[in-house]
XYZ file of C-alpha atoms in Angstrom:
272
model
C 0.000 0.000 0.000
C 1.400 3.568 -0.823
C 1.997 6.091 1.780
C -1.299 7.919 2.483
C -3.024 6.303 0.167
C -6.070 5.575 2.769
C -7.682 8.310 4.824
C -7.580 7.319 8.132
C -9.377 9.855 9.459
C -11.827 12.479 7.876
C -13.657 15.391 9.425
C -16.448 16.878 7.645
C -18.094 20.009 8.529
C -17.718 19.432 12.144
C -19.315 21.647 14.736
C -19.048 20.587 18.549
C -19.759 22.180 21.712
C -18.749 21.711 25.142
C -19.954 20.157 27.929
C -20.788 23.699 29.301
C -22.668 24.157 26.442
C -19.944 26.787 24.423
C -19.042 26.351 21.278
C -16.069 24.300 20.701
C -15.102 24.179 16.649
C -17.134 25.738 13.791
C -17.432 23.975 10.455
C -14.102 21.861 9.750
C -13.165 19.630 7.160
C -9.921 17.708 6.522
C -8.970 14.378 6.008
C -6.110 12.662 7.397
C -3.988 9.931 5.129
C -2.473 6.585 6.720
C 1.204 7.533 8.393
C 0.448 11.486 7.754
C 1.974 13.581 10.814
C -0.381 16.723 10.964
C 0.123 19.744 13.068
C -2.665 21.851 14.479
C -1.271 25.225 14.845
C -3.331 28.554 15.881
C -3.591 31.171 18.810
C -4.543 30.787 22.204
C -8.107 30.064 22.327
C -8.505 28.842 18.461
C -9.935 25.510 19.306
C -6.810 23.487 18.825
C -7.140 21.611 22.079
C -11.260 21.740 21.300
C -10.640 19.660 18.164
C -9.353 17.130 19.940
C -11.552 16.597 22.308
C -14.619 17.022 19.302
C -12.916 14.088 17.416
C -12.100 11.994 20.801
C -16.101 12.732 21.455
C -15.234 14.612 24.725
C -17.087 17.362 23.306
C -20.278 16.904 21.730
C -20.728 16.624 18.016
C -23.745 18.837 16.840
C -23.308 19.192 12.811
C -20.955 17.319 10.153
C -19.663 14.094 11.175
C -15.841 12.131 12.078
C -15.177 8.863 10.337
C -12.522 6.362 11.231
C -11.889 4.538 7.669
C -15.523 5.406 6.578
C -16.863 4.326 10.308
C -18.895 7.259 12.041
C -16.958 7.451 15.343
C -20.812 7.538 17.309
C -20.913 3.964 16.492
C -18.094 3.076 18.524
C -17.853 1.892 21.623
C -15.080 3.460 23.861
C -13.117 0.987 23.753
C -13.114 0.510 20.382
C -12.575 4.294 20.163
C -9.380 3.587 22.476
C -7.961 0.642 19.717
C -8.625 3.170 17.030
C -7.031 6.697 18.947
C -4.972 6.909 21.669
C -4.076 10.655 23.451
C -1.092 11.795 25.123
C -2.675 14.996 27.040
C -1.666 18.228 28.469
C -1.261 17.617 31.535
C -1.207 13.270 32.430
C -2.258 12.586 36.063
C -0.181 9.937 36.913
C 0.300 7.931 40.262
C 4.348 8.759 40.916
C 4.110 5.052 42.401
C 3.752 3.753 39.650
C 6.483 1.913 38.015
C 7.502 3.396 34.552
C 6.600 -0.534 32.893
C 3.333 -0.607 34.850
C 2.238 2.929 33.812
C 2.828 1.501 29.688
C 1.351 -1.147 30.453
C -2.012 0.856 30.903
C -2.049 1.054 27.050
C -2.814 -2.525 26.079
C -6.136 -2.078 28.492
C -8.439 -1.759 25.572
C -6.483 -4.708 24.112
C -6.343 -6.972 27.629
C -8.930 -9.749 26.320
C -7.475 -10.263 23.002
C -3.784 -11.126 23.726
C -1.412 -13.351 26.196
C 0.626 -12.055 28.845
C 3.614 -12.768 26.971
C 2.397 -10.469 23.867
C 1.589 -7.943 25.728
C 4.867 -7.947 28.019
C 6.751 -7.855 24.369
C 4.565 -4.970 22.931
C 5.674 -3.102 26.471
C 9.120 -3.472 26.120
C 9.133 -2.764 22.734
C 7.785 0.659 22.999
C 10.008 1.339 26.431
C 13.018 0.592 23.913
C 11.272 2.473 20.988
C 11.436 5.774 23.594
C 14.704 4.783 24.841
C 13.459 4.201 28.196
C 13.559 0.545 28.537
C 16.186 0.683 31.327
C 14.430 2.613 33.359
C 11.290 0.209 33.244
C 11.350 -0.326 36.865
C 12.138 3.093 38.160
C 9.100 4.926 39.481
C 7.472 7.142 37.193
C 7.351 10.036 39.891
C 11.526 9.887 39.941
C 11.440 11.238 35.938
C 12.926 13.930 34.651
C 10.293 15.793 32.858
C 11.427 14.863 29.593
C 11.619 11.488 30.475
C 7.660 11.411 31.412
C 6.817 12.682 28.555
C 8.569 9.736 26.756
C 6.819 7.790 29.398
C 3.622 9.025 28.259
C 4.807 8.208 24.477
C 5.619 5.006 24.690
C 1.699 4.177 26.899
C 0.426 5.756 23.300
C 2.908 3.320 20.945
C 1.874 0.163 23.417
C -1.837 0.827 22.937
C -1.039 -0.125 18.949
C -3.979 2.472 17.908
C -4.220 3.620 14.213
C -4.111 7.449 15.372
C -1.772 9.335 17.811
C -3.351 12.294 18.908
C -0.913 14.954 20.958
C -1.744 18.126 22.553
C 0.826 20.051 23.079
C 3.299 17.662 23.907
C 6.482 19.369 23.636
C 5.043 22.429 26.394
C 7.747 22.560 29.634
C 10.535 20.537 27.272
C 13.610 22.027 26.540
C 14.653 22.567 22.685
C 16.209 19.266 22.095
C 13.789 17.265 23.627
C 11.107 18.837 22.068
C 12.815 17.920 18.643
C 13.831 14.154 19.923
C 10.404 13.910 21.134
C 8.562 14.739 17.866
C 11.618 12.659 16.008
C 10.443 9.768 18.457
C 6.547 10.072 16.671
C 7.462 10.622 13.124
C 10.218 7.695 13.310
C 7.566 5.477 14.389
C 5.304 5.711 10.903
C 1.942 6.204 12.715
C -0.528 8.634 11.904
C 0.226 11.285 14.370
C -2.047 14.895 15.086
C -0.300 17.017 17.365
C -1.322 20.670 18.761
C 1.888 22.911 18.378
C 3.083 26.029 19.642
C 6.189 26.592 18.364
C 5.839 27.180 14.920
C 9.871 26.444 14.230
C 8.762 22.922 15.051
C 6.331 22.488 12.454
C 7.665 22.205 8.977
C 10.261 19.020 10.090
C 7.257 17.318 12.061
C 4.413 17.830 9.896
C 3.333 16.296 5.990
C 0.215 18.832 6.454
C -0.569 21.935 8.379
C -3.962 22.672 10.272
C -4.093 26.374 10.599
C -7.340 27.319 12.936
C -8.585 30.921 14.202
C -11.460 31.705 16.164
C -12.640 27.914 16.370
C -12.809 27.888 12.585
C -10.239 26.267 9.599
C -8.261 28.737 8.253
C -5.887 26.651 6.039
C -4.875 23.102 5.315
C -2.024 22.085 2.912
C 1.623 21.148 3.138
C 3.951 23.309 5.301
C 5.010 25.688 2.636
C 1.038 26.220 1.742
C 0.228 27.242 5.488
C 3.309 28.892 6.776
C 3.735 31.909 5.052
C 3.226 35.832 4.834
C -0.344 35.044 3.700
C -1.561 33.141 6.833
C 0.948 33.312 9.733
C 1.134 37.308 9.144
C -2.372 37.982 9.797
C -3.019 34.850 12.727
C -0.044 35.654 14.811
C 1.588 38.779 13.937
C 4.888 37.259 12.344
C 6.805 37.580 9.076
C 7.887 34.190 7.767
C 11.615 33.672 6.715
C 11.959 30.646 4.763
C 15.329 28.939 4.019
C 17.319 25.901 2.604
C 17.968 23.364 5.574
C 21.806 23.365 5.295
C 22.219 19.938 5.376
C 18.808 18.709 4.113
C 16.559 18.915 0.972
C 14.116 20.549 2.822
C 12.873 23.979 3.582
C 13.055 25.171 7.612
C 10.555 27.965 8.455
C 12.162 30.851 11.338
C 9.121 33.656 12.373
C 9.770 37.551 13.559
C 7.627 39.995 14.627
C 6.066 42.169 12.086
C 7.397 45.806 12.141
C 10.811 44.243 13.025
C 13.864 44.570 10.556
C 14.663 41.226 8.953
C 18.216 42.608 7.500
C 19.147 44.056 10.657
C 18.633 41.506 13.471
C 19.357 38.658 14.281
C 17.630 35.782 12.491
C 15.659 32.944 15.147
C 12.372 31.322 16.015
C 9.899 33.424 18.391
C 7.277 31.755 18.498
């Protein structure tokens, strides 16, 4: 089968509201190809983190629909949901007690009746090693450097072998490189991945596609290069975009300033 060939996921004219009643996400469409990496991107308050939640059904659907391979995601059960998606969160409440193998071993729950011991203990250590955390299995979870949690919480997603990573702002309280060896961890791995971003320099290595939202509607979606530029990111954030020729890769890298500032007389580095 062909890279992306199959759409995984595919929103269509989705509306949702909270449980509170507000409303969530406005009218958005995209669809989402097998081992695509999308990144949501948008300002505080756009309905990143709302989009989510709409397609996990934490937030109730009230127009358009969300199919999982042509399945309407209302005729799931949850844990079928949970073999289809599985979320690393904001913020993960974890008990520190917790070993760092018990706490991955939380993702093959929706999986527990349908495997041995044995296959699951494998799948376990597998993702542990995928993370690079396998020799810190029986350290307690609480003793983690931050970094190292949020590998934790990586490798509970890879163990619960879902067809969809979804991330919200994973890479928030991570220093630079382990924001970039955390994303390289996801995209290495060849699963379809969604991730809420705020750093914008992070975006064009992570992501095949770009989900640009404002004001809990879709502004954009298209490759990197068709989202992050003068003609979007000026008038959502505020920032010029300088492209530029990865020095060592055929690819472009995308650095933001402020607009009003002077490109030819400043330094040149991500803001954002």
């Amino acid at each position: 089968m062909e890279k992306f060939s199959l759409p995984v996921l595919s929103v269509q004219n989705l509306s949702a509201q909270s449980q509170a009643g507000w409303r969530a996400v406005s009218d958005i469409s995209f669809d989402v190809g097998m081992g695509e990496c999308i990144a949501i991107i948008g300002p505080n308050g756009s309905g990143k983190s709302s989009l989510l939640k709409a397609i996990t059904r934490q937030f109730s659907i009230i127009a358009g629909k969300v199919e999982l391979s042509g399945i309407d995601i209302c005729q799931l059960s949850r844990q079928e949901m949970a073999q289809w998606i599985s979320i690393v969160a904001q913020h993960e409440y974890v008990d520190p007690r917790l070993t760092v193998g018990e706490y991955v071993w939380l993702g093959r729950t929706p999986h527990a009746c349908y495997f041995s011991q044995q296959e699951h203990e494998n799948v376990v250590n597998q993702s542990l090693t995928d993370v690079g955390l396998y020799h810190k299995k029986e350290h307690h979870f609480g003793d983690l450097s931050g970094g190292e949690q949020q590998r934790a919480n990586i490798a509970r997603a890879f163990a619960q072998k879902a067809r969809i990573i979804l991330l919200d702002e994973p890479t928030n309280h991570l220093d630079p490189l382990a924001r970039i060896e955390l994303l390289n961890l996801v995209k290495a791995k060849g699963v379809t991945a969604i991730a809420v971003l705020h750093d914008l320099s992070l975006v064009s290595e992570f992501a095949d596609k770009v989900l640009l939202l404002q004001n809990q509607k879709m502004v954009a979606y298209s490759c990197p290069e068709g989202v992050l530029n003068d003609r979007f990111i000026s008038p959502t954030f505020g920032l010029r975009v300088i492209p530029f020729q990865h020095p060592r890769a055929n690819s472009i890298i995308h650095h933001f300033e402020a607009l009003g500032s002077n490109c030819y007389d400043q330094p040149r580095g991500g803001v954002v």
